Amino acid sequence: MTDSRLKQFPEWARGPAHVIGEEIVLDAGDTEVYRAFDPEHAERLLFDLMALENLDNHTAEAFARKHGLLWHGPQDLGIEPIRESILEWRIAGYELKKSAALYLILSLAVANDSAQPVQQYFRRQRDRGEFTGRIPDNPDECLRFASKQLAERIARELDGFGTTFVSSCGGLPEGVQSYGPLDFRFGDRPSNLVAVANAQLGRILVKKQLFKYCAECGQMFWPKRKDQIYHKACGDRKRQRERRARRAADNKADEL
């Protein structure tokens, strides 16, 4: 692939990785370079990166197989393994999840026409030493303050997220062409996965799409239906537990 194609259609590297000490190590000799950052991948990346807040070795290695490292891409591939700090992965997940949590709290405050959830949020942040500013007493001012804080958080993480201009007819695999030579579009040109995830979060905010905390595992997810309260996998596990409990109760009743 030529340099011009790389510039037009961003790629990233993923593959087997292992946690060694305090680092996640990607084996540069056994990686896959893949076409990344399409909307479907960005959605999965967003929630998978949030989950890095409390990652264990298995979660870290699974993330690297699915997405790659956070800050090292194809340009860093060579003979030597590529390493990143597990602590920095946890911080990245925590900061992304904190932005998403502020959005959910701000949405709740607006829906209830009350600044109290936002004020409580900033007080908790202040108690943890993560916020030192003045919390506005005026409700409208407080909501505007929270909105600006959220925008600034996401904007800071977009460092390295550039934009390019591409010919749509040149971006399909295996030479398949369904666009004409006059079809163009703007494309993303990111330099790290943290920026990609924050850009996806920003797009969700612009569209006013609401995600939720899973009632089973507590992780955030994007519901496919308004009444959905579980990840699909968590919902399946919950239904299996309930079926087993019903069978056990039926068996016990039969024995009486």
Coordinates of C-alpha atoms in Angstrom, one line a residue:
M1 CA 0.0 0.0 0.0
T2 CA 1.4 3.4 -0.9
D3 CA 1.9 6.3 1.5
S4 CA -1.0 8.2 -0.2
R5 CA -3.4 5.3 0.5
L6 CA -2.3 5.2 4.1
K7 CA -3.0 8.9 4.4
Q8 CA -6.4 8.6 2.9
F9 CA -7.6 5.4 4.6
P10 CA -6.2 5.1 8.2
E11 CA -4.9 1.7 9.4
W12 CA -3.9 0.4 12.8
A13 CA -2.0 -2.6 14.0
R14 CA -3.4 -5.3 16.3
G15 CA -2.4 -8.8 17.4
P16 CA -1.3 -11.1 20.2
A17 CA 0.0 -9.3 23.3
H18 CA 1.0 -10.2 26.8
V19 CA 1.2 -8.3 30.1
I20 CA 4.7 -8.4 31.3
G21 CA 5.2 -6.6 34.6
E22 CA 3.5 -3.2 34.4
E23 CA 3.4 -3.2 30.6
I24 CA 1.3 -4.6 27.7
V25 CA 3.7 -5.9 25.0
L26 CA 2.6 -6.4 21.4
D27 CA 4.6 -8.9 19.4
A28 CA 5.6 -6.8 16.4
G29 CA 6.3 -9.9 14.3
D30 CA 2.8 -11.4 14.6
T31 CA 0.5 -8.4 14.1
E32 CA -2.3 -7.6 11.6
V33 CA -2.5 -4.2 10.0
Y34 CA -6.3 -3.5 9.5
R35 CA -8.5 -0.9 8.1
A36 CA -9.7 0.9 11.3
F37 CA -11.9 3.7 12.5
D38 CA -15.1 2.9 10.6
P39 CA -18.3 3.8 12.7
E40 CA -18.9 0.2 13.8
H41 CA -15.4 -0.3 15.0
A42 CA -15.3 3.1 16.7
E43 CA -18.4 2.3 18.6
R44 CA -16.9 -1.0 19.9
L45 CA -13.6 0.8 20.6
L46 CA -15.4 3.5 22.7
F47 CA -16.9 1.1 25.2
D48 CA -13.9 -1.3 25.2
L49 CA -11.6 1.5 26.0
M50 CA -13.9 2.7 28.9
A51 CA -13.6 -0.8 30.3
L52 CA -9.8 -0.4 30.6
E53 CA -10.3 1.6 33.8
N54 CA -10.3 -1.7 35.8
L55 CA -8.5 -3.9 33.4
D56 CA -6.9 -7.2 34.3
N57 CA -4.3 -9.1 32.2
H58 CA -7.0 -10.9 30.2
T59 CA -8.9 -7.7 29.4
A60 CA -5.7 -6.0 28.3
E61 CA -4.6 -8.8 26.1
A62 CA -8.1 -9.2 24.6
F63 CA -8.2 -5.4 23.8
A64 CA -4.8 -5.6 22.0
R65 CA -6.0 -8.5 19.9
K66 CA -9.2 -6.7 18.9
H67 CA -7.9 -3.1 18.6
G68 CA -4.1 -2.9 19.1
L69 CA -2.1 -0.7 21.4
L70 CA -3.4 2.8 22.3
W71 CA -0.6 5.0 21.0
H72 CA 1.6 2.8 18.7
G73 CA 0.3 1.9 15.3
P74 CA 1.7 0.5 12.0
Q75 CA 4.4 3.1 11.8
D76 CA 5.9 1.7 14.9
L77 CA 6.1 -1.9 13.7
G78 CA 9.6 -3.4 13.5
I79 CA 11.5 -6.3 14.8
E80 CA 11.3 -5.4 18.5
P81 CA 8.1 -5.8 20.5
I82 CA 6.1 -2.6 21.2
R83 CA 5.3 -1.7 24.8
E84 CA 2.8 0.5 26.6
S85 CA 2.2 1.2 30.3
I86 CA -0.7 -0.6 31.9
L87 CA -1.1 2.3 34.3
E88 CA -1.5 4.7 31.4
W89 CA -4.1 2.3 29.8
R90 CA -6.1 2.5 33.1
I91 CA -5.9 6.3 33.2
A92 CA -7.1 6.5 29.6
G93 CA -10.1 4.3 30.4
Y94 CA -10.8 6.2 33.5
E95 CA -10.7 9.6 31.9
L96 CA -12.9 8.5 29.0
K97 CA -15.4 7.0 31.3
K98 CA -15.4 10.1 33.4
S99 CA -16.4 12.2 30.4
A100 CA -19.1 9.8 29.5
A101 CA -20.4 9.8 33.1
L102 CA -20.5 13.6 33.1
Y103 CA -22.6 13.5 29.9
L104 CA -25.1 11.0 31.5
I105 CA -25.3 13.2 34.7
L106 CA -25.8 16.4 32.6
S107 CA -28.5 14.6 30.6
L108 CA -30.3 13.6 33.8
A109 CA -30.1 17.1 35.2
V110 CA -31.5 18.6 32.0
A111 CA -34.3 16.0 31.9
N112 CA -35.3 16.7 35.5
D113 CA -34.8 20.5 35.2
S114 CA -32.4 20.4 38.2
A115 CA -28.8 21.2 38.5
Q116 CA -28.5 19.1 41.7
P117 CA -27.0 15.9 40.0
V118 CA -24.3 18.1 38.3
Q119 CA -23.5 19.9 41.6
Q120 CA -23.2 16.6 43.4
Y121 CA -20.9 15.3 40.7
F122 CA -18.5 18.2 41.0
R123 CA -18.5 18.0 44.8
R124 CA -17.5 14.3 44.6
Q125 CA -14.8 15.2 42.1
R126 CA -13.6 18.0 44.5
D127 CA -13.5 15.6 47.5
R128 CA -11.3 13.3 45.4
G129 CA -9.0 16.2 44.5
E130 CA -9.9 16.0 40.8
F131 CA -11.7 19.3 40.7
T132 CA -10.7 22.6 42.2
G133 CA -12.9 25.2 40.5
R134 CA -16.0 27.0 41.8
I135 CA -19.3 25.1 41.5
P136 CA -21.9 27.6 40.3
D137 CA -24.9 28.0 42.6
N138 CA -27.2 29.3 39.9
P139 CA -28.8 26.2 38.2
D140 CA -28.6 27.5 34.6
E141 CA -25.1 28.7 35.1
C142 CA -24.1 25.3 36.6
L143 CA -25.5 23.4 33.6
R144 CA -23.7 25.7 31.2
F145 CA -20.5 25.3 33.2
A146 CA -20.8 21.5 33.1
S147 CA -21.4 21.5 29.3
K148 CA -18.3 23.6 28.8
Q149 CA -16.2 21.4 31.1
L150 CA -17.3 18.3 29.1
A151 CA -16.5 19.9 25.8
E152 CA -13.1 20.9 27.0
R153 CA -12.4 17.4 28.3
I154 CA -13.1 15.8 25.0
A155 CA -11.3 18.5 23.0
R156 CA -8.1 17.9 25.0
E157 CA -8.2 14.2 24.1
L158 CA -8.6 14.9 20.4
D159 CA -5.0 16.0 20.0
G160 CA -3.7 14.0 17.1
F161 CA -7.1 13.5 15.5
G162 CA -6.7 15.0 12.1
T163 CA -8.9 15.2 9.1
T164 CA -8.1 14.3 5.5
F165 CA -10.0 14.4 2.2
V166 CA -10.5 11.2 0.2
S167 CA -11.8 9.8 -3.0
S168 CA -14.6 7.4 -2.1
C169 CA -14.1 5.3 -5.2
G170 CA -10.6 4.3 -4.0
G171 CA -11.4 3.1 -0.5
L172 CA -13.2 -0.2 -1.0
P173 CA -11.5 -3.6 -0.6
E174 CA -10.6 -6.0 -3.4
G175 CA -11.1 -3.3 -6.1
V176 CA -14.9 -3.2 -5.6
Q177 CA -16.1 0.2 -6.8
S178 CA -19.6 1.5 -6.1
Y179 CA -18.7 5.2 -6.1
G180 CA -17.9 7.4 -9.0
P181 CA -14.8 9.4 -9.6
L182 CA -16.6 12.6 -8.5
D183 CA -17.5 11.1 -5.1
F184 CA -15.4 12.6 -2.3
R185 CA -15.6 12.7 1.5
F186 CA -13.8 14.0 4.5
G187 CA -12.1 11.2 6.5
D188 CA -10.5 10.7 9.9
R189 CA -6.7 10.7 10.2
P190 CA -6.0 9.9 13.8
S191 CA -2.7 9.1 15.4
N192 CA -3.9 7.1 18.5
L193 CA -6.9 5.1 19.7
V194 CA -7.7 7.5 22.6
A195 CA -8.4 10.3 20.1
V196 CA -10.6 7.9 18.0
A197 CA -12.7 6.9 21.1
N198 CA -13.1 10.5 22.2
A199 CA -14.1 11.5 18.7
Q200 CA -16.8 8.8 18.7
L201 CA -18.0 10.0 22.1
G202 CA -18.2 13.5 20.7
R203 CA -20.3 12.3 17.7
I204 CA -22.7 10.6 20.1
L205 CA -23.0 13.9 22.1
V206 CA -23.7 15.9 18.9
K207 CA -26.4 13.5 17.9
K208 CA -27.8 13.5 21.5
Q209 CA -27.7 9.7 21.6
L210 CA -28.0 8.3 25.1
F211 CA -26.1 5.3 26.3
K212 CA -26.6 3.5 29.7
Y213 CA -24.9 1.6 32.5
C214 CA -25.6 -2.1 32.2
A215 CA -27.8 -3.2 35.1
E216 CA -25.9 -6.4 35.3
C217 CA -22.2 -5.6 35.0
G218 CA -22.2 -1.8 35.5
Q219 CA -20.3 -1.1 32.3
M220 CA -21.6 1.5 29.8
F221 CA -23.2 0.3 26.5
W222 CA -25.2 1.7 23.7
P223 CA -28.8 0.2 23.8
K224 CA -30.4 -0.9 20.6
R225 CA -33.9 -0.3 22.2
K226 CA -35.1 2.3 24.6
D227 CA -36.1 -0.3 27.2
Q228 CA -32.8 -2.3 27.0
I229 CA -31.0 -2.2 30.3
Y230 CA -28.4 -5.0 29.8
H231 CA -25.6 -5.7 27.4
K232 CA -26.7 -8.6 25.2
A233 CA -24.2 -11.0 26.8
C234 CA -25.3 -9.8 30.3
G235 CA -29.0 -10.2 29.4
D236 CA -28.3 -13.7 28.1
R237 CA -26.5 -14.7 31.3
K238 CA -29.3 -13.2 33.5
R239 CA -32.0 -15.1 31.6
Q240 CA -29.9 -18.4 31.9
R241 CA -29.6 -17.8 35.7
E242 CA -33.4 -17.2 36.0
R243 CA -34.1 -20.4 33.9
R244 CA -31.8 -22.5 36.2
A245 CA -33.4 -21.0 39.3
R246 CA -36.9 -21.8 38.0
R247 CA -35.9 -25.4 37.1
A248 CA -34.3 -25.8 40.6
A249 CA -37.5 -24.5 42.2
D250 CA -39.7 -26.8 40.1
N251 CA -37.5 -29.8 40.9
K252 CA -37.7 -29.0 44.6
A253 CA -41.5 -28.6 44.4
D254 CA -41.7 -32.0 42.7
E255 CA -39.8 -33.6 45.5
L256 CA -42.2 -32.3 48.1

